[in-house]
mmCIF file of C-alpha atoms in Angstrom:
data_model
loop_
_atom_site.group_PDB
_atom_site.id
_atom_site.type_symbol
_atom_site.label_atom_id
_atom_site.label_comp_id
_atom_site.label_asym_id
_atom_site.label_seq_id
_atom_site.Cartn_x
_atom_site.Cartn_y
_atom_site.Cartn_z
ATOM 1 C CA MET A 1 8.057 10.086 4.616
ATOM 2 C CA SER A 2 8.182 13.369 4.984
ATOM 3 C CA GLY A 3 5.017 15.624 6.179
ATOM 4 C CA TYR A 4 4.463 12.846 8.387
ATOM 5 C CA GLU A 5 4.807 13.140 12.121
ATOM 6 C CA GLY A 6 5.647 9.786 14.443
ATOM 7 C CA THR A 7 5.293 6.448 13.729
ATOM 8 C CA ALA A 8 1.948 4.764 14.316
ATOM 9 C CA LEU A 9 2.610 0.835 13.260
ATOM 10 C CA SER A 10 6.219 -0.300 13.915
ATOM 11 C CA ILE A 11 6.027 -4.432 12.824
ATOM 12 C CA ARG A 12 9.773 -6.055 13.783
ATOM 13 C CA GLY A 13 11.271 -9.386 13.315
ATOM 14 C CA LEU A 14 7.505 -10.452 12.288
ATOM 15 C CA TYR A 15 7.243 -14.392 11.066
ATOM 16 C CA LYS A 16 4.502 -16.547 11.004
ATOM 17 C CA VAL A 17 4.828 -20.370 10.204
ATOM 18 C CA PHE A 18 2.006 -22.739 9.695
ATOM 19 C CA ALA A 19 1.464 -25.876 10.578
ATOM 20 C CA ASP A 20 4.404 -26.023 12.649
ATOM 21 C CA ASP A 21 3.412 -27.554 16.274
ATOM 22 C CA HIS A 22 7.604 -28.092 17.377
ATOM 23 C CA GLY A 23 8.607 -24.917 15.620
ATOM 24 C CA ASP A 24 11.101 -26.594 13.216
ATOM 25 C CA GLY A 25 10.084 -24.607 10.504
ATOM 26 C CA LEU A 26 10.380 -21.407 12.453
ATOM 27 C CA ARG A 27 13.943 -22.327 13.442
ATOM 28 C CA LEU A 28 14.804 -23.121 9.626
ATOM 29 C CA ALA A 29 13.133 -20.048 8.602
ATOM 30 C CA GLU A 30 15.021 -18.307 10.965
ATOM 31 C CA GLY A 31 18.108 -19.679 10.175
ATOM 32 C CA GLY A 32 17.349 -19.115 6.078
ATOM 33 C CA ALA A 33 16.660 -21.545 4.920
ATOM 34 C CA SER A 34 14.010 -21.407 1.398
ATOM 35 C CA LYS A 35 10.129 -21.321 1.760
ATOM 36 C CA GLU A 36 10.401 -25.116 -0.199
ATOM 37 C CA ALA A 37 12.928 -26.265 2.060
ATOM 38 C CA VAL A 38 10.987 -25.816 5.151
ATOM 39 C CA GLN A 39 8.302 -27.320 3.777
ATOM 40 C CA GLU A 40 9.389 -30.054 2.392
ATOM 41 C CA GLN A 41 11.952 -30.545 5.582
ATOM 42 C CA THR A 42 9.170 -29.872 7.995
ATOM 43 C CA GLY A 43 5.780 -30.048 6.704
ATOM 44 C CA ALA A 44 5.228 -26.569 7.934
ATOM 45 C CA VAL A 45 4.437 -23.019 5.671
ATOM 46 C CA VAL A 46 6.086 -19.865 6.458
ATOM 47 C CA GLY A 47 3.494 -17.326 5.973
ATOM 48 C CA LEU A 48 5.591 -14.159 6.718
ATOM 49 C CA ARG A 49 9.549 -14.549 6.701
ATOM 50 C CA ASP A 50 11.458 -11.150 8.484
ATOM 51 C CA ILE A 51 9.304 -8.902 8.595
ATOM 52 C CA ASN A 52 10.428 -5.435 9.929
ATOM 53 C CA ILE A 53 8.199 -2.310 8.438
ATOM 54 C CA GLU A 54 7.713 1.584 10.135
ATOM 55 C CA ILE A 55 4.470 3.089 8.742
ATOM 56 C CA ALA A 56 3.963 6.969 9.625
ATOM 57 C CA THR A 57 0.419 8.423 11.582
ATOM 58 C CA GLY A 58 -1.127 9.054 8.589
ATOM 59 C CA GLU A 59 0.169 7.535 5.721
ATOM 60 C CA LEU A 60 -1.413 5.577 2.913
ATOM 61 C CA PHE A 61 0.783 2.417 2.713
ATOM 62 C CA VAL A 62 0.457 -0.301 0.182
ATOM 63 C CA VAL A 63 1.860 -4.075 0.731
ATOM 64 C CA MET A 64 1.505 -6.014 -2.970
ATOM 65 C CA GLY A 65 2.677 -9.210 -3.942
ATOM 66 C CA LEU A 66 1.063 -11.941 -5.926
ATOM 67 C CA SER A 67 -1.437 -14.763 -4.582
ATOM 68 C CA GLY A 68 0.547 -16.539 -1.535
ATOM 69 C CA CYS A 69 2.723 -13.931 -1.116
ATOM 70 C CA GLY A 70 1.739 -13.446 2.658
ATOM 71 C CA LYS A 71 0.516 -9.768 2.512
ATOM 72 C CA SER A 72 -3.014 -10.690 3.834
ATOM 73 C CA THR A 73 -1.271 -12.331 6.655
ATOM 74 C CA LEU A 74 0.675 -9.960 6.901
ATOM 75 C CA VAL A 75 -1.840 -7.276 7.615
ATOM 76 C CA ARG A 76 -3.743 -10.261 9.745
ATOM 77 C CA CYS A 77 -0.583 -10.350 11.900
ATOM 78 C CA ILE A 78 -1.156 -6.682 12.789
ATOM 79 C CA ASN A 79 -4.589 -6.856 14.424
ATOM 80 C CA ARG A 80 -3.906 -10.797 15.553
ATOM 81 C CA LEU A 81 -6.945 -12.260 13.690
ATOM 82 C CA ILE A 82 -3.645 -14.672 13.162
ATOM 83 C CA GLU A 83 -1.015 -14.967 15.841
ATOM 84 C CA PRO A 84 2.556 -14.128 14.785
ATOM 85 C CA SER A 85 5.154 -17.052 15.443
ATOM 86 C CA VAL A 86 7.011 -14.294 16.527
ATOM 87 C CA GLY A 87 7.973 -11.024 16.480
ATOM 88 C CA GLN A 88 6.701 -7.798 17.078
ATOM 89 C CA VAL A 89 3.408 -5.501 16.570
ATOM 90 C CA TRP A 90 3.457 -1.937 17.870
ATOM 91 C CA LEU A 91 0.862 0.755 17.559
ATOM 92 C CA ASN A 92 1.272 4.410 18.612
ATOM 93 C CA GLY A 93 3.754 3.153 21.203
ATOM 94 C CA ARG A 94 1.730 -0.434 22.424
ATOM 95 C CA GLU A 95 3.132 -3.907 21.665
ATOM 96 C CA ILE A 96 -0.198 -5.539 20.446
ATOM 97 C CA THR A 97 1.443 -8.590 20.392
ATOM 98 C CA ALA A 98 1.903 -8.721 24.255
ATOM 99 C CA MET A 99 -1.819 -7.554 24.611
ATOM 100 C CA ASN A 100 -3.924 -10.012 26.631
ATOM 101 C CA GLU A 101 -7.673 -10.925 25.053
ATOM 102 C CA ASP A 102 -9.652 -8.079 26.378
ATOM 103 C CA GLU A 103 -6.889 -5.847 25.793
ATOM 104 C CA LEU A 104 -6.769 -6.597 21.659
ATOM 105 C CA ARG A 105 -11.006 -6.660 22.268
ATOM 106 C CA GLU A 106 -10.617 -2.189 23.114
ATOM 107 C CA VAL A 107 -7.977 -1.867 19.981
ATOM 108 C CA ARG A 108 -9.954 -3.734 18.021
ATOM 109 C CA ARG A 109 -12.703 -1.199 19.195
ATOM 110 C CA HIS A 110 -10.850 2.258 19.271
ATOM 111 C CA ASP A 111 -7.890 1.727 17.241
ATOM 112 C CA LEU A 112 -7.669 -0.245 14.353
ATOM 113 C CA ALA A 113 -10.388 -1.153 11.686
ATOM 114 C CA MET A 114 -10.650 -3.460 9.014
ATOM 115 C CA VAL A 115 -11.863 -3.351 5.503
ATOM 116 C CA PHE A 116 -12.379 -6.762 3.792
ATOM 117 C CA GLN A 117 -12.523 -8.099 0.167
ATOM 118 C CA HIS A 118 -15.631 -9.147 0.732
ATOM 119 C CA PHE A 119 -18.315 -6.419 1.252
ATOM 120 C CA GLY A 120 -19.602 -9.190 4.232
ATOM 121 C CA LEU A 121 -22.952 -7.096 4.757
ATOM 122 C CA MET A 122 -25.751 -8.453 6.561
ATOM 123 C CA PRO A 123 -29.113 -9.193 3.937
ATOM 124 C CA HIS A 124 -31.320 -8.327 5.854
ATOM 125 C CA ARG A 125 -30.513 -5.241 8.227
ATOM 126 C CA SER A 126 -30.697 -2.083 5.998
ATOM 127 C CA VAL A 127 -27.357 0.110 4.954
ATOM 128 C CA LEU A 128 -27.310 2.328 7.933
ATOM 129 C CA ASP A 129 -27.566 -0.574 10.510
ATOM 130 C CA ASN A 130 -25.001 -3.183 8.549
ATOM 131 C CA VAL A 131 -22.045 0.347 9.246
ATOM 132 C CA ALA A 132 -23.592 0.656 12.780
ATOM 133 C CA LEU A 133 -23.359 -3.238 13.024
ATOM 134 C CA PRO A 134 -19.949 -2.942 15.013
ATOM 135 C CA LEU A 135 -20.523 -0.327 17.001
ATOM 136 C CA GLU A 136 -23.540 -1.713 18.023
ATOM 137 C CA VAL A 137 -21.366 -5.038 19.141
ATOM 138 C CA GLY A 138 -18.310 -2.610 20.454
ATOM 139 C CA GLY A 139 -21.603 -1.267 23.012
ATOM 140 C CA VAL A 140 -21.954 1.888 21.890
ATOM 141 C CA ALA A 141 -25.361 3.604 22.212
ATOM 142 C CA LYS A 142 -27.913 3.102 19.475
ATOM 143 C CA THR A 143 -28.238 7.343 18.593
ATOM 144 C CA GLU A 144 -23.961 7.213 18.317
ATOM 145 C CA ARG A 145 -24.165 4.581 16.680
ATOM 146 C CA ARG A 146 -26.958 5.865 14.107
ATOM 147 C CA GLU A 147 -25.226 9.430 13.880
ATOM 148 C CA ARG A 148 -21.447 7.903 13.641
ATOM 149 C CA ALA A 149 -22.861 5.212 10.426
ATOM 150 C CA GLY A 150 -24.852 8.210 8.649
ATOM 151 C CA GLU A 151 -22.083 10.189 8.880
ATOM 152 C CA ALA A 152 -20.243 7.775 7.467
ATOM 153 C CA LEU A 153 -22.244 6.537 4.790
ATOM 154 C CA GLU A 154 -21.945 10.947 3.976
ATOM 155 C CA LEU A 155 -18.684 10.943 3.616
ATOM 156 C CA VAL A 156 -18.332 7.492 1.111
ATOM 157 C CA GLY A 157 -21.362 9.142 -1.258
ATOM 158 C CA LEU A 158 -24.035 7.378 0.228
ATOM 159 C CA ALA A 159 -26.400 9.742 2.388
ATOM 160 C CA ASP A 160 -29.418 8.353 -0.008
ATOM 161 C CA TRP A 161 -28.975 5.016 1.052
ATOM 162 C CA LEU A 162 -29.988 5.057 4.478
ATOM 163 C CA ASP A 163 -32.720 2.511 4.538
ATOM 164 C CA SER A 164 -32.141 0.471 1.549
ATOM 165 C CA MET A 165 -30.868 -3.294 1.742
ATOM 166 C CA PRO A 166 -27.698 -4.892 0.541
ATOM 167 C CA ASN A 167 -29.632 -6.177 -3.076
ATOM 168 C CA GLN A 168 -30.272 -2.693 -3.779
ATOM 169 C CA LEU A 169 -27.038 -1.835 -4.820
ATOM 170 C CA SER A 170 -24.390 -2.489 -7.029
ATOM 171 C CA GLY A 171 -20.998 -3.486 -6.260
ATOM 172 C CA GLY A 172 -19.231 -0.375 -6.169
ATOM 173 C CA MET A 173 -21.693 0.866 -3.636
ATOM 174 C CA LYS A 174 -21.157 -2.097 -1.570
ATOM 175 C CA GLN A 175 -17.786 -1.768 -1.110
ATOM 176 C CA ARG A 176 -18.332 1.452 -0.057
ATOM 177 C CA VAL A 177 -20.720 0.591 2.770
ATOM 178 C CA GLY A 178 -18.331 -1.717 3.356
ATOM 179 C CA LEU A 179 -15.754 1.372 3.486
ATOM 180 C CA ALA A 180 -18.386 3.785 5.682
ATOM 181 C CA ARG A 181 -18.020 0.519 8.284
ATOM 182 C CA GLY A 182 -14.339 0.754 8.911
ATOM 183 C CA LEU A 183 -14.523 5.166 8.605
ATOM 184 C CA ALA A 184 -17.363 5.331 11.049
ATOM 185 C CA MET A 185 -15.494 2.993 13.772
ATOM 186 C CA GLU A 186 -13.648 6.731 14.044
ATOM 187 C CA THR A 187 -10.254 4.135 14.654
ATOM 188 C CA PRO A 188 -6.558 6.104 13.773
ATOM 189 C CA VAL A 189 -5.800 3.096 11.853
ATOM 190 C CA LEU A 190 -7.209 1.518 9.131
ATOM 191 C CA LEU A 191 -6.471 -2.055 7.702
ATOM 192 C CA MET A 192 -7.923 -2.075 4.067
ATOM 193 C CA ASP A 193 -7.565 -6.230 2.326
ATOM 194 C CA GLU A 194 -7.634 -5.445 -1.373
ATOM 195 C CA PRO A 195 -11.245 -4.180 -0.787
ATOM 196 C CA PHE A 196 -11.568 -2.820 -4.925
ATOM 197 C CA SER A 197 -10.164 -6.796 -6.199
ATOM 198 C CA ALA A 198 -13.676 -8.159 -6.786
ATOM 199 C CA LEU A 199 -14.647 -4.523 -9.442
ATOM 200 C CA ASP A 200 -14.861 -4.199 -12.735
ATOM 201 C CA PRO A 201 -12.094 -1.736 -13.724
ATOM 202 C CA VAL A 202 -14.181 2.052 -14.003
ATOM 203 C CA ILE A 203 -15.590 1.081 -10.528
ATOM 204 C CA ARG A 204 -12.230 0.228 -9.209
ATOM 205 C CA ARG A 205 -11.082 3.516 -9.919
ATOM 206 C CA ASP A 206 -13.859 5.857 -9.217
ATOM 207 C CA LEU A 207 -13.041 3.884 -5.681
ATOM 208 C CA GLN A 208 -9.747 4.940 -6.000
ATOM 209 C CA ASP A 209 -10.446 8.217 -6.429
ATOM 210 C CA GLU A 210 -12.822 8.485 -3.098
ATOM 211 C CA LEU A 211 -10.212 6.826 -1.290
ATOM 212 C CA LEU A 212 -7.460 9.190 -2.342
ATOM 213 C CA ALA A 213 -9.850 12.177 -1.590
ATOM 214 C CA LEU A 214 -10.983 10.515 1.825
ATOM 215 C CA GLN A 215 -7.696 10.193 2.624
ATOM 216 C CA GLU A 216 -7.239 14.210 2.496
ATOM 217 C CA SER A 217 -10.453 15.091 4.252
ATOM 218 C CA VAL A 218 -9.626 11.892 7.095
ATOM 219 C CA GLN A 219 -6.049 12.034 7.423
ATOM 220 C CA LYS A 220 -5.777 8.341 8.751
ATOM 221 C CA THR A 221 -2.860 5.835 8.710
ATOM 222 C CA ILE A 222 -4.057 3.032 6.437
ATOM 223 C CA VAL A 223 -2.814 -0.161 5.295
ATOM 224 C CA PHE A 224 -3.606 -1.375 1.771
ATOM 225 C CA ILE A 225 -3.426 -4.786 0.633
ATOM 226 C CA THR A 226 -3.573 -4.941 -2.770
ATOM 227 C CA HIS A 227 -2.203 -7.175 -6.157
ATOM 228 C CA ASP A 228 -2.295 -4.629 -8.782
ATOM 229 C CA LEU A 229 0.236 -2.666 -9.113
ATOM 230 C CA ASN A 230 -0.959 0.082 -11.487
ATOM 231 C CA GLU A 231 -3.375 0.737 -8.023
ATOM 232 C CA ALA A 232 -0.818 0.168 -5.685
ATOM 233 C CA VAL A 233 1.181 3.797 -7.481
ATOM 234 C CA ARG A 234 -1.990 5.466 -7.963
ATOM 235 C CA VAL A 235 -3.067 5.336 -4.514
ATOM 236 C CA GLY A 236 0.383 4.572 -2.121
ATOM 237 C CA ASP A 237 2.384 6.989 0.004
ATOM 238 C CA ARG A 238 4.492 3.819 -0.270
ATOM 239 C CA ILE A 239 4.779 0.518 -1.005
ATOM 240 C CA ALA A 240 6.113 -2.973 0.355
ATOM 241 C CA ILE A 241 6.499 -5.602 -2.555
ATOM 242 C CA MET A 242 6.166 -8.730 -0.943
ATOM 243 C CA ARG A 243 8.307 -12.059 -2.339
ATOM 244 C CA ASP A 244 7.638 -16.041 -0.526
ATOM 245 C CA GLY A 245 6.584 -13.669 2.532
ATOM 246 C CA ALA A 246 9.447 -11.193 2.686
ATOM 247 C CA VAL A 247 9.467 -7.983 1.807
ATOM 248 C CA VAL A 248 12.202 -7.882 -1.748
ATOM 249 C CA GLN A 249 11.352 -4.012 -1.673
ATOM 250 C CA LEU A 250 10.537 -0.961 -0.098
ATOM 251 C CA GLY A 251 9.666 2.503 -1.653
ATOM 252 C CA ALA A 252 8.172 5.331 -3.144
ATOM 253 C CA PRO A 253 6.522 3.523 -6.073
ATOM 254 C CA ASN A 254 8.393 5.982 -8.473
ATOM 255 C CA GLU A 255 11.475 4.557 -6.717
ATOM 256 C CA VAL A 256 9.722 0.904 -6.977
ATOM 257 C CA VAL A 257 9.287 1.217 -10.983
ATOM 258 C CA LEU A 258 12.410 2.853 -12.061
ATOM 259 C CA ASN A 259 14.912 1.576 -9.374
ATOM 260 C CA PRO A 260 13.667 -2.041 -8.733
ATOM 261 C CA ALA A 261 15.473 -4.241 -6.390
ATOM 262 C CA ASP A 262 15.606 -7.120 -8.430
ATOM 263 C CA SER A 263 14.619 -8.873 -11.711
ATOM 264 C CA PHE A 264 11.504 -9.728 -10.010
ATOM 265 C CA VAL A 265 10.710 -6.372 -8.896
ATOM 266 C CA ARG A 266 11.345 -5.186 -12.370
ATOM 267 C CA GLU A 267 9.140 -8.338 -14.096
ATOM 268 C CA PHE A 268 6.299 -7.630 -11.744
ATOM 269 C CA THR A 269 7.128 -3.171 -13.053
ATOM 270 C CA GLN A 270 7.853 -3.869 -15.992
ATOM 271 C CA ASP A 271 4.260 -2.650 -17.795
ATOM 272 C CA VAL A 272 3.998 0.336 -15.041
ATOM 273 C CA ARG A 273 3.761 4.407 -16.634
ATOM 274 C CA LEU A 274 3.928 7.251 -14.135
ATOM 275 C CA HIS A 275 3.976 9.578 -17.218
ATOM 276 C CA GLY A 276 2.262 13.354 -15.027
ATOM 277 C CA MET A 277 3.901 11.473 -11.861
ATOM 278 C CA VAL A 278 7.449 11.325 -12.376
ATOM 279 C CA THR A 279 9.455 14.956 -11.873
ATOM 280 C CA ALA A 280 12.824 15.078 -12.518
ATOM 281 C CA ALA A 281 13.666 15.553 -8.942
ATOM 282 C CA SER A 282 12.260 11.849 -8.501
ATOM 283 C CA ILE A 283 14.954 10.016 -10.834
ATOM 284 C CA MET A 284 17.726 12.295 -10.657
ATOM 285 C CA ASP A 285 21.461 11.283 -9.560
ATOM 286 C CA SER A 286 22.489 13.916 -6.910
ATOM 287 C CA SER A 287 25.485 12.330 -5.993
ATOM 288 C CA ALA A 288 28.735 14.211 -5.227
ATOM 289 C CA GLU A 289 30.428 12.138 -8.121
ATOM 290 C CA ALA A 290 27.233 12.843 -10.759
ATOM 291 C CA LEU A 291 27.067 16.842 -9.602
ATOM 292 C CA ALA A 292 30.992 16.971 -10.511
ATOM 293 C CA VAL A 293 30.878 15.822 -14.240
ATOM 294 C CA GLU A 294 30.852 18.798 -16.609
ATOM 295 C CA THR A 295 29.246 18.776 -19.839
ATOM 296 C CA GLU A 296 29.688 21.010 -23.470
ATOM 297 C CA ASP A 297 26.677 20.292 -24.326
ATOM 298 C CA ARG A 298 24.005 20.918 -21.602
ATOM 299 C CA TYR A 299 20.499 19.976 -21.892
ATOM 300 C CA VAL A 300 19.372 21.631 -18.870
ATOM 301 C CA VAL A 301 15.962 21.058 -16.654
ATOM 302 C CA LEU A 302 13.850 22.269 -14.009
ATOM 303 C CA GLU A 303 13.922 19.617 -10.900
ATOM 304 C CA ASP A 304 10.184 19.685 -10.298
ATOM 305 C CA ALA A 305 9.315 19.236 -14.006
ATOM 306 C CA VAL A 306 7.155 15.711 -14.938
ATOM 307 C CA LEU A 307 8.727 13.041 -17.426
ATOM 308 C CA ASP A 308 6.889 14.551 -20.135
ATOM 309 C CA GLU A 309 8.529 17.601 -20.617
ATOM 310 C CA LEU A 310 11.382 15.240 -19.904
ATOM 311 C CA VAL A 311 11.511 13.440 -22.855
ATOM 312 C CA PRO A 312 11.959 15.799 -25.636
ATOM 313 C CA ALA A 313 15.217 16.833 -24.217
ATOM 314 C CA GLY A 314 16.716 12.974 -23.107
ATOM 315 C CA LEU A 315 15.862 11.938 -26.387
ATOM 316 C CA SER A 316 18.394 14.798 -28.210
ATOM 317 C CA ALA A 317 20.579 14.613 -26.023
ATOM 318 C CA THR A 318 24.519 12.874 -25.657
ATOM 319 C CA GLN A 319 24.438 13.845 -22.227
ATOM 320 C CA PRO A 320 22.778 12.780 -18.969
ATOM 321 C CA LEU A 321 19.844 15.965 -18.423
ATOM 322 C CA GLN A 322 21.488 18.425 -15.998
ATOM 323 C CA VAL A 323 18.932 19.545 -12.926
ATOM 324 C CA VAL A 324 18.253 23.062 -11.660
ATOM 325 C CA ASN A 325 16.321 24.472 -9.225
ATOM 326 C CA ARG A 326 14.577 27.335 -9.825
ATOM 327 C CA ALA A 327 17.542 29.780 -8.799
ATOM 328 C CA GLY A 328 19.414 28.014 -11.406
ATOM 329 C CA ALA A 329 22.076 26.031 -9.493
ATOM 330 C CA LEU A 330 22.976 22.429 -10.696
ATOM 331 C CA VAL A 331 21.237 19.874 -8.025
ATOM 332 C CA GLY A 332 21.096 16.213 -10.014
ATOM 333 C CA VAL A 333 21.772 14.632 -13.585
ATOM 334 C CA ILE A 334 19.610 12.336 -15.212
ATOM 335 C CA PRO A 335 21.213 9.415 -16.596
ATOM 336 C CA LEU A 336 19.476 8.600 -19.772
ATOM 337 C CA GLU A 337 18.790 4.699 -19.252
ATOM 338 C CA ARG A 338 17.052 6.163 -15.957
ATOM 339 C CA LEU A 339 14.492 8.360 -18.297
ATOM 340 C CA ALA A 340 14.146 5.728 -20.623
ATOM 341 C CA ARG A 341 13.051 3.347 -17.890
ATOM 342 C CA ALA A 342 10.880 5.759 -16.373
ATOM 343 C CA MET A 343 9.189 6.692 -19.699
ATOM 344 C CA VAL A 344 8.988 2.595 -21.189
ATOM 345 C CA SER A 345 7.824 -0.418 -20.132
ATOM 346 C CA ASP A 346 9.904 -2.429 -23.264
ATOM 347 C CA GLU A 347 13.149 -3.546 -21.712
ATOM 348 C CA ALA A 348 14.938 -4.133 -24.480
ATOM 349 C CA ALA A 349 14.703 0.305 -25.378
ATOM 350 C CA VAL A 350 16.055 0.490 -21.404
ATOM 351 C CA ALA A 351 18.961 -2.004 -22.353
ATOM 352 C CA ALA A 352 19.148 0.085 -26.089
ATOM 353 C CA THR A 353 19.498 3.454 -24.663
ATOM 354 C CA SER A 354 21.638 2.426 -22.017
ATOM 355 C CA GLU A 355 24.306 1.444 -24.493
ATOM 356 C CA GLY A 356 24.146 4.413 -26.265
ATOM 357 C CA GLU A 357 21.676 4.044 -28.927
ATOM 358 C CA GLU A 358 18.236 6.140 -29.935
ATOM 359 C CA VAL A 359 14.841 4.709 -28.427
ATOM 360 C CA ALA A 360 12.294 4.799 -30.803
#
């Protein structure tokens, strides 16, 4: 998480077990029982299991997984729309999970905004008034809330649609209004629960671009929920992949894709291609053992060379690629099987390369 200063959100030992009035399901889950075993023995459903995550100030942190994995439950436990069964959530040094209702209400008004998957626009209110609605509920004066709403709509490219009604907008424009509503709150942390999932691919990509451009200027701490790995890789600084309520892998996008923690993550990530994003430094082995290996047939690449530049050297080499910095010093080695994993999604090709065979 280099480039960030401080921790904005800290999630510690978080569990959520539904339909667990007597706490039997929680005790089983804390003891290591599987989600299936807990449900079979108690009827309770494990939504979250021992979540421990630190999210840096200004980070765009993505939580992803298949439907039912717990990602939306997690984001709702952060702002306590869902009450955790046990565990702590800290926001900029304050424990959200210990707050009373008045304190929590103030946090939601000033520190922690949320953008939902469904637009939730009021059909009888203009675009401007829809964006200003949370500010109105929070008691912000009319002049100020309309000014802030207008500024947020300008940020998302809807400055010319202030007086329009929701039924005059396309799906992508409605989602921009939802994003503007979160921005108008001017909170340092923004929670986004699958905000683009209802949109077609072209509009979705456009909004991803807008989100990245906005993040460059506003530098909020964003927790972004998605079930689309390509979206996660594109927008996230780091990704947490969830399964059955637990985080199974957490890391930078290229780390997750190139070094999957298990067969589930490997299958989940096998169709993602990172051409133009992966550099030699991101996939090299910089261990002392790797650097100690001397090869006569040297194929040398710069540490900031991207994948497309590495492939020709890698496919013709009989030895691992040696990575050097601009001063010419050896800083790492790229095993060919790791390069193959980066360049293809076919696991058979990866296996063939690791056995010394040529990749087509």
